[in-house]
Amino acid sequence: MTDPQSLIEPVNEDFDATHANEEHTAPAHPIHKVLSFVRRSARLDTRLQRAWDNYADTYLLDIDAGNARLDVREGFSLTEAYIQSTWGNSNPLIVEIGTGQGENVVAAAAAHPETNFLALEVYDPGVAHTLLLAGKQGLTNIRIAQVNAAELFKVTAPGTIAEVWTFFPDPWPKKKHHKRRIVQPELASNIHNALAHNGVWRIATDIEDYALHTHEVMDHLNGWKNIGTITVSLPLEHVGKGNADMAADMPHADFTESERFDGRVLTNFEKKGLDAGRVIHDFTYQAVALR
Ligand SMILES: C[S@@+](CC[C@H](N)C(=O)[O-])C[C@H]1O[C@@H](n2cnc3c(N)ncnc32)[C@H](O)[C@@H]1O
């Protein structure tokens, strides 16, 4: 099993991997990927280290390449056969991207023993805390992978996943960082391929600008149907960091969103948004046939 500390490599937050080719000198990173996360060194406290030591063998999938970008190891693919051999059954699989401390995915796994769950998280303490929650309850239907979710969906076999959840993704508020937001057309296309017929991608955010971003990426994308039932008014232009208030004076339009997903427990991220007076935006996109 990979030791969490061995993966850590400082990453320059402002490094723009998409423009690395424009430099005349060699780029800082050999692979030109825009990542939705920054790998920060974070020591595990005694409790989390113990959880890692006790439960990693049971719950943590050995599928990462062992590099700082948390790529998936070469040759791996998430197939029906892998699911059957790992979870020991072929129950529907729900994948949550960016599980943070794991409160939501572990609560869902405990409430739905008839469903398999896969938690994807890049941050060591989050992974360790999820191991702790799952291990304390002795759950058998959950696994955790410490990989870049965007990479895993590139190697997922068609039709293998029932639902994908992305709740409170990192907001990347600066305009120059909006391309780091995890909801992007390429990921959507790979999730579309991975989902079973009529499978859904549920997304939630407390950031109004991210709600607009989600509509822009998803609402007219081939193969996706927004099956929300409520109408929400949003500004039509983007605002950068610290300028959220400016959005109120911008022209608005109506968009379709969903009621709060009742399968989600209140995590600290959602609570923080609510405490700050922000509105929670829920989305349900269904994978339908490509036009
Ligand atoms: C704002 S937190 C929200 C956590 C959780 N969903 C919640 O509501 O409490 C976003 C999480 O996504 C994780 N993340 C960001 N990019 C990721 C990626 N490409 N693959 C897996 N996890 C990612 C971050 O490490 C972080 O823990």
XYZ file of C-alpha atoms and ligand atoms in Angstrom:
318
model
C 0.000 0.000 0.000
C 1.310 3.481 -0.816
C 2.620 5.489 2.120
C 0.754 8.856 2.002
C 3.845 10.932 2.771
C 5.762 9.459 -0.152
C 3.370 11.029 -2.671
C 3.773 14.617 -1.622
C 5.493 17.035 -3.923
C 5.031 20.805 -3.657
C 3.126 22.190 -6.631
C 3.088 25.817 -7.705
C -0.560 26.883 -7.503
C -0.136 29.466 -10.234
C 1.568 27.079 -12.619
C -0.512 27.046 -15.757
C 0.073 23.630 -17.255
C -1.843 24.453 -20.447
C 0.717 27.088 -21.403
C 3.799 25.120 -20.562
C 4.522 24.653 -24.277
C 4.809 28.393 -24.791
C 7.925 28.556 -22.644
C 11.282 28.346 -24.362
C 12.753 26.549 -21.396
C 11.646 23.117 -20.268
C 8.288 23.174 -18.444
C 8.205 22.585 -14.687
C 6.011 19.535 -15.254
C 6.586 17.133 -18.112
C 2.874 16.425 -18.511
C 0.634 19.329 -19.477
C -2.461 18.792 -17.425
C -4.609 21.334 -15.654
C -5.302 19.839 -12.245
C -8.365 20.573 -10.087
C -6.276 20.231 -6.931
C -2.954 21.266 -5.461
C -1.044 18.599 -3.632
C -0.069 20.081 -0.277
C 2.063 18.319 2.263
C -0.080 17.399 5.235
C 1.099 15.243 8.081
C -1.412 12.857 9.536
C -1.964 13.200 13.267
C -1.670 10.086 15.409
C -5.364 9.240 15.144
C -5.449 9.502 11.344
C -2.132 7.681 10.931
C -3.517 4.860 13.051
C -6.658 4.777 10.905
C -4.479 4.587 7.792
C -2.404 1.779 9.268
C -5.475 -0.146 10.433
C -7.792 0.218 7.480
C -5.857 1.011 4.290
C -5.423 -2.667 3.450
C -9.179 -3.198 3.668
C -10.490 -0.103 1.924
C -7.800 1.676 -0.091
C -7.545 0.529 -3.694
C -4.052 0.070 -5.011
C -4.664 1.771 -8.363
C -2.575 4.968 -8.294
C 0.611 5.477 -10.267
C 2.490 6.663 -7.160
C 3.226 10.130 -8.596
C 2.336 13.588 -7.246
C -0.388 14.107 -9.862
C -2.134 10.994 -8.559
C -2.527 9.481 -11.991
C -4.014 6.025 -12.302
C -1.377 3.339 -12.716
C -0.717 2.264 -16.252
C -2.771 -0.661 -17.458
C -5.502 -0.277 -14.839
C -9.114 -0.046 -15.895
C -12.298 0.027 -13.826
C -14.320 -2.825 -15.302
C -17.263 -5.014 -14.262
C -14.763 -7.780 -13.495
C -12.720 -5.489 -11.230
C -15.881 -4.359 -9.415
C -16.995 -7.964 -8.952
C -13.616 -9.042 -7.599
C -13.165 -5.981 -5.351
C -16.650 -5.578 -3.870
C -17.497 -9.269 -4.197
C -20.780 -8.623 -6.002
C -22.182 -6.788 -9.006
C -24.450 -4.372 -7.129
C -24.818 -0.864 -8.605
C -21.751 1.325 -8.057
C -21.960 4.980 -6.979
C -18.757 7.015 -7.300
C -18.293 10.225 -5.325
C -15.638 12.617 -6.621
C -13.891 14.702 -3.962
C -15.258 13.077 -0.812
C -13.383 15.389 1.590
C -13.651 13.981 5.121
C -15.901 11.200 3.844
C -18.974 12.041 5.944
C -21.346 11.835 3.011
C -20.052 8.766 1.200
C -19.704 6.764 4.412
C -23.222 7.712 5.582
C -24.589 6.710 2.170
C -22.710 3.393 2.260
C -24.026 2.656 5.769
C -27.604 3.490 4.713
C -27.431 1.461 1.466
C -25.713 -1.887 1.971
C -27.265 -3.032 -1.336
C -25.166 -0.475 -3.245
C -21.400 -0.300 -3.765
C -19.611 3.002 -3.172
C -16.271 4.316 -4.357
C -14.825 7.453 -2.713
C -12.308 9.423 -4.782
C -10.183 11.899 -2.836
C -6.690 13.286 -3.303
C -6.007 14.824 0.117
C -4.269 12.526 2.639
C -6.143 13.617 5.798
C -9.466 13.322 3.943
C -8.604 9.809 2.776
C -7.460 8.852 6.286
C -10.623 10.261 7.879
C -12.781 8.364 5.384
C -10.866 5.175 6.240
C -11.531 5.901 9.912
C -15.291 6.394 9.437
C -15.683 3.318 7.240
C -13.451 1.155 9.448
C -15.180 2.105 12.701
C -18.477 0.885 11.248
C -16.942 -2.169 9.596
C -18.603 -1.324 6.271
C -18.077 -3.822 3.485
C -19.616 -1.959 0.509
C -17.207 0.995 0.274
C -13.721 1.435 -1.170
C -11.504 4.514 -1.399
C -9.089 5.475 -4.162
C -6.537 8.254 -3.810
C -6.400 9.215 -7.467
C -7.199 12.192 -9.658
C -10.848 11.416 -10.460
C -10.527 12.892 -13.951
C -7.906 10.247 -14.760
C -9.964 7.357 -13.397
C -12.921 8.197 -15.632
C -10.618 8.005 -18.666
C -10.083 4.308 -17.916
C -13.549 3.283 -16.774
C -15.336 0.721 -18.902
C -18.611 1.812 -20.531
C -21.788 1.429 -18.496
C -20.158 0.336 -15.235
C -21.345 3.114 -12.878
C -24.892 3.845 -11.702
C -24.348 7.382 -10.380
C -21.576 9.933 -9.986
C -21.698 12.559 -7.237
C -19.684 15.784 -7.031
C -20.686 17.854 -4.025
C -19.112 21.227 -3.265
C -16.187 20.983 -5.681
C -13.275 23.335 -5.025
C -14.540 26.729 -6.291
C -11.308 28.056 -7.870
C -12.677 31.629 -7.614
C -9.978 33.517 -9.557
C -10.985 33.882 -13.195
C -7.614 32.602 -14.404
C -8.251 29.429 -12.407
C -11.755 28.672 -13.680
C -10.215 26.077 -16.001
C -9.187 24.123 -12.900
C -12.828 23.599 -11.928
C -13.447 19.892 -12.060
C -16.734 20.152 -13.966
C -15.416 20.286 -17.538
C -16.601 18.935 -20.905
C -13.874 16.278 -21.081
C -14.740 14.854 -17.663
C -18.445 15.007 -18.560
C -17.777 13.031 -21.713
C -15.824 10.377 -19.801
C -18.491 10.167 -17.100
C -21.140 9.829 -19.821
C -19.259 6.839 -21.166
C -18.842 5.314 -17.686
C -22.496 5.636 -16.651
C -25.070 2.929 -17.149
C -28.087 3.785 -19.313
C -30.016 6.641 -17.667
C -27.355 6.954 -14.973
C -27.020 10.385 -13.386
C -24.326 12.845 -12.391
C -25.401 14.800 -9.306
C -23.582 18.040 -8.618
C -24.030 20.613 -5.847
C -22.322 23.916 -5.163
C -22.819 26.890 -2.845
C -20.916 29.195 -5.210
C -23.204 31.093 -7.587
C -20.446 31.562 -10.154
C -19.795 27.790 -10.121
C -23.535 27.226 -10.686
C -23.324 29.369 -13.839
C -20.162 27.475 -14.846
C -21.972 24.137 -14.396
C -24.900 25.243 -16.563
C -22.517 26.505 -19.248
C -20.592 23.230 -19.328
C -23.498 20.803 -18.986
C -26.847 22.173 -20.158
C -26.217 21.885 -23.894
C -23.676 19.077 -23.883
C -24.458 16.207 -26.217
C -25.717 13.154 -24.276
C -26.867 14.961 -21.141
C -30.351 15.932 -20.009
C -30.845 18.350 -17.130
C -33.696 16.646 -15.245
C -34.108 19.338 -12.590
C -37.569 20.537 -11.622
C -37.049 24.026 -10.226
C -36.245 27.369 -11.856
C -33.383 29.458 -10.558
C -32.320 32.933 -11.678
C -28.585 33.426 -12.180
C -26.358 36.235 -13.460
C -25.168 35.688 -17.017
C -21.599 36.859 -16.523
C -18.751 35.495 -14.461
C -17.202 37.233 -11.506
C -13.747 36.635 -10.119
C -12.479 36.234 -6.566
C -13.916 38.776 -4.137
C -16.429 40.129 -6.670
C -19.416 37.879 -5.996
C -21.478 40.928 -4.924
C -21.118 42.476 -8.386
C -23.174 39.617 -9.823
C -26.408 41.021 -8.351
C -26.368 43.946 -10.839
C -25.633 41.814 -13.882
C -28.338 40.675 -16.312
C -29.956 37.435 -15.107
C -31.703 34.505 -16.792
C -33.644 31.453 -15.635
C -31.979 28.034 -15.358
C -33.256 24.593 -14.359
C -31.892 23.034 -11.180
C -32.911 20.323 -8.704
C -34.333 20.221 -5.212
C -31.703 19.445 -2.586
C -30.613 15.821 -3.043
C -32.022 14.080 0.026
C -29.348 11.364 -0.187
C -26.718 13.900 0.901
C -25.833 14.518 4.539
C -24.892 18.026 5.606
C -21.101 18.234 5.413
C -19.002 21.072 6.804
C -18.654 22.545 3.329
C -22.403 22.768 2.800
C -22.897 24.087 6.347
C -20.235 26.776 5.818
C -22.033 27.927 2.658
C -25.397 28.054 4.412
C -23.924 29.866 7.448
C -22.490 32.487 5.094
C -25.976 33.025 3.619
C -25.192 31.379 0.276
C -27.784 29.483 -1.755
C -27.121 25.796 -2.435
C -27.467 24.831 -6.105
C -28.236 21.172 -6.867
C -28.051 19.676 -10.348
C -29.093 16.313 -11.760
C -27.821 15.459 -15.231
C -28.957 12.225 -16.796
C -26.825 10.417 -19.368
C -28.974 9.933 -22.467
C -28.197 8.706 -25.978
C -25.743 10.838 -27.957
C -27.386 12.811 -30.768
C -14.472 21.641 -1.211
S -14.067 19.982 -0.896
C -15.673 19.219 -0.678
C -15.607 17.892 -0.013
C -16.928 17.142 0.160
N -17.537 16.849 -1.114
C -17.889 17.867 1.057
O -18.907 18.366 0.584
O -17.575 17.961 2.249
C -13.580 19.374 -2.497
C -12.747 18.111 -2.406
O -12.453 17.642 -3.715
C -11.150 17.068 -3.709
N -10.674 17.025 -5.100
C -10.345 18.081 -5.888
N -9.971 17.655 -7.112
C -10.065 16.297 -7.096
C -9.802 15.299 -8.065
N -9.375 15.614 -9.295
N -9.991 14.001 -7.738
C -10.418 13.669 -6.478
N -10.694 14.590 -5.519
C -10.524 15.883 -5.819
C -10.370 18.005 -2.801
O -9.206 17.420 -2.263
C -11.407 18.326 -1.713
O -11.330 17.430 -0.624
